[in-house]
Coordinates of C-alpha atoms in Angstrom, one line a residue:
M141 CA -29.0 23.2 2.2
A142 CA -30.5 25.3 -0.5
T143 CA -29.0 28.5 0.9
A144 CA -25.5 27.2 1.0
S145 CA -23.1 28.9 -1.4
Y146 CA -21.8 27.3 -4.6
G147 CA -18.3 27.9 -3.3
Y148 CA -18.7 25.6 -0.3
Y149 CA -19.9 22.7 -2.4
Q150 CA -17.5 23.4 -5.2
G151 CA -14.6 23.3 -2.8
T152 CA -15.8 20.2 -0.9
I153 CA -16.6 18.2 -4.1
F154 CA -13.5 19.2 -5.9
T155 CA -11.3 18.2 -2.9
A156 CA -13.0 14.9 -2.5
M157 CA -12.5 14.1 -6.2
F158 CA -8.9 15.3 -6.2
V159 CA -8.0 13.1 -3.2
G160 CA -10.1 10.2 -4.5
Y161 CA -8.5 10.3 -8.0
T162 CA -5.0 10.6 -6.4
L163 CA -5.7 7.3 -4.7
Y164 CA -7.1 5.9 -7.9
Y165 CA -3.9 6.6 -9.7
F166 CA -1.6 5.5 -6.9
N167 CA -3.4 2.2 -6.7
R168 CA -3.2 1.9 -10.5
K169 CA 0.6 2.1 -10.3
T170 CA 1.3 0.2 -7.1
F171 CA 2.6 -2.9 -9.0
S172 CA 5.0 -0.7 -11.0
F173 CA 6.1 1.1 -7.8
V174 CA 6.9 -2.1 -5.9
M175 CA 8.1 -4.1 -8.9
P176 CA 11.9 -4.2 -7.9
S177 CA 11.0 -5.4 -4.4
L178 CA 8.4 -7.9 -5.7
M179 CA 10.9 -9.4 -8.1
Q180 CA 13.3 -10.1 -5.3
E181 CA 10.7 -12.4 -3.7
I182 CA 9.0 -13.9 -6.7
E183 CA 10.8 -14.8 -9.9
L184 CA 9.2 -13.0 -12.9
D185 CA 10.6 -12.6 -16.4
R186 CA 9.8 -9.7 -18.7
D187 CA 7.0 -11.6 -20.4
D188 CA 5.3 -12.1 -17.0
L189 CA 5.7 -8.5 -16.1
G190 CA 4.2 -7.5 -19.5
M191 CA 1.3 -9.8 -19.1
I192 CA 0.4 -8.3 -15.8
T193 CA 0.6 -4.7 -16.9
S194 CA -1.1 -5.4 -20.2
S195 CA -4.0 -7.1 -18.5
Q196 CA -4.7 -4.0 -16.6
S197 CA -4.4 -1.7 -19.6
L198 CA -6.8 -3.8 -21.6
A199 CA -9.4 -3.8 -18.9
Y200 CA -8.9 -0.1 -18.3
A201 CA -9.5 0.6 -22.0
I202 CA -12.7 -1.4 -22.1
S203 CA -14.0 -0.1 -18.7
K204 CA -13.3 3.6 -19.4
F205 CA -15.0 3.5 -22.8
I206 CA -18.2 1.8 -21.3
S207 CA -18.1 4.1 -18.3
G208 CA -17.8 7.2 -20.5
V209 CA -20.9 6.2 -22.5
L210 CA -22.9 5.2 -19.4
S211 CA -21.8 8.0 -17.1
D212 CA -24.7 10.2 -18.1
Q213 CA -27.2 7.5 -17.1
I214 CA -25.7 6.5 -13.8
S215 CA -25.1 8.5 -10.6
A216 CA -21.6 9.9 -10.9
R217 CA -20.9 9.8 -7.1
W218 CA -21.9 6.2 -6.9
L219 CA -19.9 5.3 -10.0
F220 CA -16.8 7.1 -8.7
S221 CA -17.1 5.6 -5.2
I222 CA -17.8 2.0 -6.3
G223 CA -14.7 2.1 -8.6
L224 CA -12.5 3.4 -5.8
C225 CA -13.7 0.8 -3.4
M226 CA -13.2 -1.9 -6.0
V227 CA -9.6 -0.8 -6.8
G228 CA -8.7 -0.7 -3.1
G229 CA -10.2 -4.2 -2.5
I230 CA -8.2 -5.6 -5.5
N231 CA -5.0 -4.2 -4.1
V232 CA -5.6 -5.9 -0.8
V233 CA -6.2 -9.3 -2.4
F234 CA -3.2 -8.8 -4.7
S235 CA -1.0 -8.5 -1.5
W236 CA -2.1 -12.0 -0.6
S237 CA -1.2 -13.5 -4.0
S238 CA 2.0 -15.1 -5.4
T239 CA 1.4 -16.4 -8.9
V240 CA 1.6 -14.8 -12.3
T241 CA -1.9 -16.1 -13.3
V242 CA -3.5 -14.6 -10.2
F243 CA -1.5 -11.4 -10.5
S244 CA -2.8 -10.9 -14.1
A245 CA -6.4 -11.7 -13.2
L246 CA -6.4 -9.3 -10.3
W247 CA -4.7 -6.6 -12.2
F248 CA -7.3 -7.0 -15.0
L249 CA -10.0 -6.4 -12.4
N250 CA -8.0 -3.4 -11.1
G251 CA -8.2 -2.0 -14.6
L252 CA -12.0 -2.5 -14.7
G253 CA -12.3 -0.5 -11.5
Q254 CA -9.9 2.2 -12.7
G255 CA -12.1 2.9 -15.7
L256 CA -14.9 4.0 -13.4
G257 CA -12.9 7.0 -12.1
W258 CA -12.4 9.7 -14.7
P259 CA -15.7 9.8 -16.6
P260 CA -17.7 10.7 -13.4
C261 CA -15.2 13.4 -12.6
G262 CA -15.7 15.1 -16.0
R263 CA -19.5 15.0 -15.6
V264 CA -19.4 16.4 -12.0
L265 CA -17.0 19.2 -13.1
R266 CA -19.2 20.2 -16.0
K267 CA -22.3 20.3 -13.7
W268 CA -20.6 22.4 -10.9
F269 CA -18.3 24.8 -12.8
K270 CA -19.0 27.4 -15.5
P271 CA -17.8 26.7 -19.0
S272 CA -15.2 29.4 -18.7
Q273 CA -13.8 27.6 -15.6
F274 CA -14.2 24.1 -16.8
G275 CA -10.8 23.8 -18.6
T276 CA -8.9 25.2 -15.6
W277 CA -10.4 22.9 -13.1
W278 CA -10.0 19.9 -15.5
A279 CA -6.3 20.6 -15.7
I280 CA -5.9 21.0 -11.9
L281 CA -7.8 17.8 -11.3
S282 CA -5.6 16.0 -13.8
C283 CA -2.6 17.0 -11.6
S284 CA -3.8 14.5 -9.1
M285 CA -2.3 11.9 -11.4
N286 CA 1.1 13.7 -11.4
L287 CA 0.9 14.1 -7.6
A288 CA 0.4 10.3 -7.1
G289 CA 2.9 9.5 -9.8
S290 CA 5.7 11.7 -8.4
L291 CA 5.3 10.8 -4.7
G292 CA 4.4 7.2 -5.3
P293 CA 7.8 5.8 -6.3
I294 CA 9.6 7.6 -3.5
I295 CA 7.1 6.6 -0.9
A296 CA 7.2 3.0 -2.1
T297 CA 11.0 2.8 -2.2
V298 CA 11.3 4.3 1.3
L299 CA 8.7 2.0 2.7
T300 CA 10.1 -1.2 1.1
Q301 CA 13.3 -0.6 3.2
S302 CA 11.2 -1.3 6.3
Y303 CA 8.1 -3.1 5.1
S304 CA 7.3 -5.8 2.5
W305 CA 5.6 -5.0 -0.8
R306 CA 2.7 -7.0 0.5
S307 CA 2.2 -4.6 3.4
I308 CA 2.4 -1.6 1.2
L309 CA -0.3 -2.9 -1.2
F310 CA -2.5 -3.9 1.7
V311 CA -2.4 -0.6 3.5
S312 CA -2.8 1.4 0.3
G313 CA -5.8 -0.7 -0.7
M314 CA -7.5 -0.2 2.7
I315 CA -7.0 3.5 2.5
C316 CA -8.7 3.4 -0.9
V317 CA -11.7 1.5 0.5
A318 CA -12.1 3.9 3.4
A319 CA -11.8 7.0 1.1
S320 CA -14.5 5.6 -1.1
F321 CA -17.1 6.0 1.6
F322 CA -16.1 9.6 2.3
C323 CA -16.3 10.4 -1.5
L324 CA -19.8 8.9 -1.6
L325 CA -20.8 11.3 1.2
L326 CA -19.1 14.4 -0.1
I327 CA -19.6 14.3 -3.8
K328 CA -22.9 15.6 -5.2
N329 CA -23.9 15.0 -8.8
E330 CA -25.2 18.5 -9.6
P331 CA -26.3 21.7 -7.8
K332 CA -30.0 20.6 -8.1
D333 CA -29.2 17.8 -5.6
V334 CA -28.6 20.3 -2.9
G335 CA -31.4 22.7 -3.9
L336 CA -29.3 25.1 -6.0
P337 CA -30.0 26.1 -9.6
N338 CA -28.0 24.1 -12.2
I339 CA -25.1 26.1 -13.7
E340 CA -25.2 24.1 -17.0
A341 CA -28.9 25.0 -17.6
A342 CA -28.2 28.7 -16.9
A343 CA -25.3 28.7 -19.4
K344 CA -27.4 27.1 -22.1
K345 CA -30.2 29.7 -21.5
S346 CA -27.8 32.6 -21.8
K347 CA -26.3 31.0 -25.0
G348 CA -29.7 30.7 -26.6
G349 CA -29.8 26.9 -26.6
S350 CA -28.7 26.5 -30.2
S351 CA -28.1 23.0 -31.4
S352 CA -27.2 23.8 -35.0
D353 CA -23.9 22.1 -34.8
E354 CA -25.4 18.6 -34.3
S355 CA -24.5 15.8 -36.8
T356 CA -25.5 12.3 -37.6
L357 CA -23.4 9.4 -36.2
S358 CA -22.1 8.5 -39.6
E359 CA -21.0 12.1 -40.4
F360 CA -19.2 12.2 -37.1
L361 CA -17.5 8.8 -37.4
L362 CA -16.3 9.5 -41.0
S363 CA -14.5 12.7 -39.9
P364 CA -10.7 12.2 -40.7
Y365 CA -9.7 14.5 -37.8
L366 CA -11.3 12.2 -35.3
W367 CA -9.0 9.3 -36.4
L368 CA -5.9 11.6 -36.7
L369 CA -6.4 12.6 -33.1
S370 CA -7.2 9.0 -32.0
V371 CA -4.1 7.4 -33.7
S372 CA -1.8 10.2 -32.4
Y373 CA -3.3 9.8 -28.9
L374 CA -2.6 6.0 -29.2
V375 CA 1.1 6.5 -30.0
V376 CA 1.7 9.3 -27.4
F377 CA -0.1 7.5 -24.6
G378 CA 1.6 4.2 -25.4
V379 CA 5.1 5.8 -25.4
K380 CA 4.4 7.7 -22.2
T381 CA 3.0 4.5 -20.5
A382 CA 6.1 2.5 -21.7
C383 CA 8.4 5.1 -20.1
T384 CA 6.5 5.3 -16.8
D385 CA 6.1 1.5 -16.5
W386 CA 9.5 0.4 -17.7
G387 CA 11.8 3.4 -17.4
Q388 CA 12.7 2.4 -13.8
L389 CA 13.8 -1.1 -14.9
F390 CA 15.7 0.3 -17.9
L391 CA 17.7 2.6 -15.6
I392 CA 18.5 -0.1 -13.1
Q393 CA 19.1 -3.1 -15.4
D394 CA 20.7 -1.5 -18.5
K395 CA 22.0 1.8 -17.3
G396 CA 23.5 0.6 -14.0
Q397 CA 21.6 3.0 -11.8
S398 CA 20.3 2.4 -8.2
T399 CA 16.8 1.6 -7.3
L400 CA 16.5 5.0 -5.6
M401 CA 17.7 6.7 -8.7
G402 CA 15.1 4.8 -10.7
S403 CA 12.3 5.9 -8.5
S404 CA 13.7 9.4 -8.4
Y405 CA 13.6 9.5 -12.2
M406 CA 9.9 8.4 -12.1
S407 CA 9.1 11.2 -9.6
A408 CA 10.9 13.8 -11.7
L409 CA 8.9 12.6 -14.7
E410 CA 5.6 13.1 -12.9
V411 CA 6.6 16.5 -11.5
G412 CA 7.5 17.7 -15.0
G413 CA 4.2 16.2 -16.1
L414 CA 2.3 18.3 -13.6
F415 CA 3.8 21.6 -15.0
G416 CA 3.4 20.3 -18.6
N417 CA -0.3 19.6 -18.1
L418 CA -0.9 23.1 -16.7
A419 CA 1.3 24.8 -19.3
A420 CA -0.5 23.0 -22.2
G421 CA -3.9 24.1 -21.0
Y422 CA -2.9 27.7 -20.3
F423 CA -0.9 28.5 -23.4
S424 CA -3.2 26.7 -25.8
D425 CA -6.1 28.7 -24.3
K426 CA -4.1 31.8 -24.9
A427 CA -3.6 30.8 -28.5
L428 CA -7.2 30.0 -29.0
A429 CA -8.3 33.3 -27.5
K430 CA -5.9 35.2 -29.8
Q431 CA -6.7 33.3 -33.0
G432 CA -10.2 32.2 -32.5
T433 CA -11.8 28.9 -33.6
R434 CA -11.9 27.8 -37.2
N435 CA -12.9 24.8 -39.3
Y436 CA -9.4 24.1 -40.7
G437 CA -6.5 23.8 -38.3
N438 CA -6.6 24.4 -34.6
P439 CA -4.7 27.1 -32.6
R440 CA -3.8 24.4 -30.0
H441 CA -1.8 22.5 -32.6
F442 CA 1.4 24.6 -32.3
I443 CA 1.7 23.8 -28.6
L444 CA 0.8 20.1 -29.2
I445 CA 3.4 19.6 -31.9
C446 CA 6.1 21.4 -29.9
M447 CA 5.5 19.1 -27.0
M448 CA 5.5 16.0 -29.2
V449 CA 8.9 17.1 -30.6
G450 CA 10.1 17.5 -27.0
M451 CA 9.0 13.9 -26.2
S452 CA 11.1 12.5 -29.1
V453 CA 14.2 14.6 -28.2
S454 CA 14.1 13.8 -24.5
M455 CA 13.7 10.1 -25.2
F456 CA 16.7 10.1 -27.5
L457 CA 18.9 11.9 -25.0
F458 CA 17.7 9.5 -22.2
R459 CA 18.5 6.4 -24.3
V460 CA 21.9 7.7 -25.7
T461 CA 23.5 9.9 -23.0
V462 CA 22.7 8.0 -19.7
T463 CA 25.4 5.7 -18.4
P464 CA 26.3 4.3 -15.0
D465 CA 28.5 7.4 -14.4
S466 CA 25.9 10.0 -15.6
S467 CA 25.1 12.9 -13.4
K468 CA 22.1 12.3 -11.2
V469 CA 20.9 15.9 -11.9
W470 CA 21.1 15.2 -15.7
I471 CA 18.9 12.1 -15.3
L472 CA 16.4 13.9 -13.3
C473 CA 16.3 16.8 -15.8
L474 CA 15.6 14.3 -18.6
G475 CA 12.8 12.7 -16.6
A476 CA 11.2 16.1 -15.9
A477 CA 11.6 17.1 -19.6
F478 CA 9.9 14.0 -20.8
G479 CA 7.1 14.4 -18.2
F480 CA 6.6 18.0 -19.2
S481 CA 6.4 17.2 -22.9
S482 CA 4.3 14.0 -22.6
Y483 CA 1.6 15.0 -20.2
G484 CA 0.8 18.2 -22.1
P485 CA -0.3 16.4 -25.3
L486 CA -2.3 13.8 -23.3
A487 CA -4.3 16.7 -21.8
L488 CA -4.7 18.4 -25.2
F489 CA -5.8 15.3 -27.2
G490 CA -8.8 14.8 -24.9
L491 CA -9.6 18.5 -24.8
I492 CA -9.5 18.9 -28.6
A493 CA -11.5 15.7 -29.2
N494 CA -14.2 17.1 -27.0
E495 CA -14.3 20.6 -28.3
S496 CA -14.0 19.7 -32.0
A497 CA -16.9 17.2 -32.0
P498 CA -20.6 18.0 -32.7
S499 CA -22.5 19.0 -29.6
N500 CA -24.4 15.7 -29.6
Y501 CA -21.2 13.5 -29.7
C502 CA -18.7 15.3 -27.4
G503 CA -18.7 12.5 -24.9
T504 CA -18.5 9.8 -27.6
S505 CA -15.6 11.6 -29.3
H506 CA -13.6 11.7 -26.0
A507 CA -14.5 8.0 -25.4
I508 CA -13.2 6.9 -28.8
A509 CA -10.0 8.9 -28.5
G510 CA -9.6 7.6 -24.9
L511 CA -10.2 4.0 -26.1
M512 CA -7.5 4.3 -28.7
A513 CA -5.1 5.8 -26.1
N514 CA -5.6 2.8 -23.9
V515 CA -4.9 0.5 -26.8
G516 CA -1.6 2.2 -26.9
G517 CA -1.3 1.6 -23.1
F518 CA -1.9 -2.1 -23.8
L519 CA 0.8 -2.2 -26.5
S520 CA 3.2 -0.7 -24.0
G521 CA 2.8 -3.8 -21.8
L522 CA 3.4 -7.3 -23.2
P523 CA 4.4 -6.3 -26.8
F524 CA 6.9 -3.8 -25.5
S525 CA 8.3 -6.2 -22.9
T526 CA 8.6 -8.9 -25.5
I527 CA 10.8 -6.6 -27.6
A528 CA 12.9 -6.0 -24.5
K529 CA 13.2 -9.7 -23.7
H530 CA 14.4 -10.6 -27.2
H531 CA 16.3 -7.5 -28.2
G532 CA 17.0 -5.6 -24.9
W533 CA 15.6 -2.5 -23.3
E534 CA 17.8 -0.3 -25.6
M535 CA 16.0 -1.6 -28.7
A536 CA 12.5 -1.4 -27.0
F537 CA 13.0 2.3 -26.1
W538 CA 14.4 3.0 -29.6
V539 CA 11.2 1.6 -31.1
A540 CA 9.1 3.8 -28.8
E541 CA 11.3 6.8 -29.8
I542 CA 10.8 6.2 -33.5
S543 CA 7.1 5.7 -33.1
C544 CA 6.7 9.0 -31.4
G545 CA 8.8 10.7 -34.1
I546 CA 6.7 9.3 -36.9
A547 CA 3.5 10.4 -35.1
T548 CA 4.9 13.9 -34.7
V549 CA 5.8 14.2 -38.3
G550 CA 2.5 12.8 -39.5
F551 CA 0.5 15.2 -37.2
F552 CA 2.6 18.2 -38.4
L553 CA 1.9 17.4 -42.1
L554 CA -1.9 17.0 -41.4
R555 CA -2.2 19.9 -39.0
N556 CA -4.4 22.0 -41.3
I557 CA -7.0 19.4 -42.3
R558 CA -10.6 20.2 -41.4
T559 CA -10.8 20.0 -37.6
K560 CA -14.5 20.5 -37.2
M561 CA -15.9 17.0 -37.0
G562 CA -19.3 16.0 -38.4
H563 CA -21.5 18.1 -40.6
V564 CA -20.4 21.6 -41.6
S565 CA -22.7 23.8 -43.8
K566 CA -21.3 24.9 -47.1
K567 CA -21.5 28.5 -46.0
A568 CA -19.5 27.9 -42.8
D569 CA -17.0 25.7 -44.7

């Protein structure tokens, strides 16, 4: 084992995590994917739907935060595999249920399981890949969500023509459970586990092991930039989640489009998101390499703000220009444009939160920003559906559009504040 190359383990481990997290994400969205079919069998109003989706978002926010803090103390492979098995089992039980109360309780548990997925991935990637490769592989692994999100609606729509929504959730859950055992076998926490030198230790040695950028907890938490990132992340993630969870129903119920068109729009959104994710990482890395790091402002901000503007514009065009007679190509283009411009900022917010924090609070910084993002995900559930129930989908999406616009303007105005969190020496400042 000790003589095996890094390449073999890197390839095997990354493939296992990619497939595993694709299944994580697919089984996070199965309720949204089969929602039209489920509503034909069980009478659910918009408040019921919002309660179910919000219960998952709330649990996911709590679980991901706790998992992020604890992931350094618990075996990553066990954490990842247990979560995947739990998510699969919940989907199976969900397929046997029929009441809103049970749906909400099960989807809350699904959210708890979902939170165990991403933090272990970040830890394993950092252990197995060099710092210069970390961002690239992070972006590629993030594409597993786009893959599941783009193929999921189409697969679910096609399958519901021949099978019930219960069968789809049952089979999907069982695949998850089976995959969790393969992930447990294939994923290794770090090179040391298979007799290889740890990459992270070698990188620190070559760097000199400096820890001069460490700060106290109070210095870190009092950094305005941490909260600017977190609040912006909350809005962007909330708006993106509202569009992915409710965009299909908006198209079908308000815009007079078919179920297939609704699912096709969702798939286009995820395909656009895949390219947006990669583009944001690549071009912001280019900007950082060209301009270098600094204490005030961040070279990644230009790409971030441009994409947030793109979100607002694509949402406006989607709300105003789509009618029952609209071109299918136009609707798909709007979906791809929104996906491209929304997934990019989501990738950048997490990345910037990590790299701008003191070395001893990188994980905490990402956990706080992620927690705020998931609060946005919760607000996109029941609160958003309540607006839709009383004022219609048009008004609900207008509120999301305006929220995104305000966040974009605010971030633009504050783009040059001190971006180095925590303590900065007077000489460096």
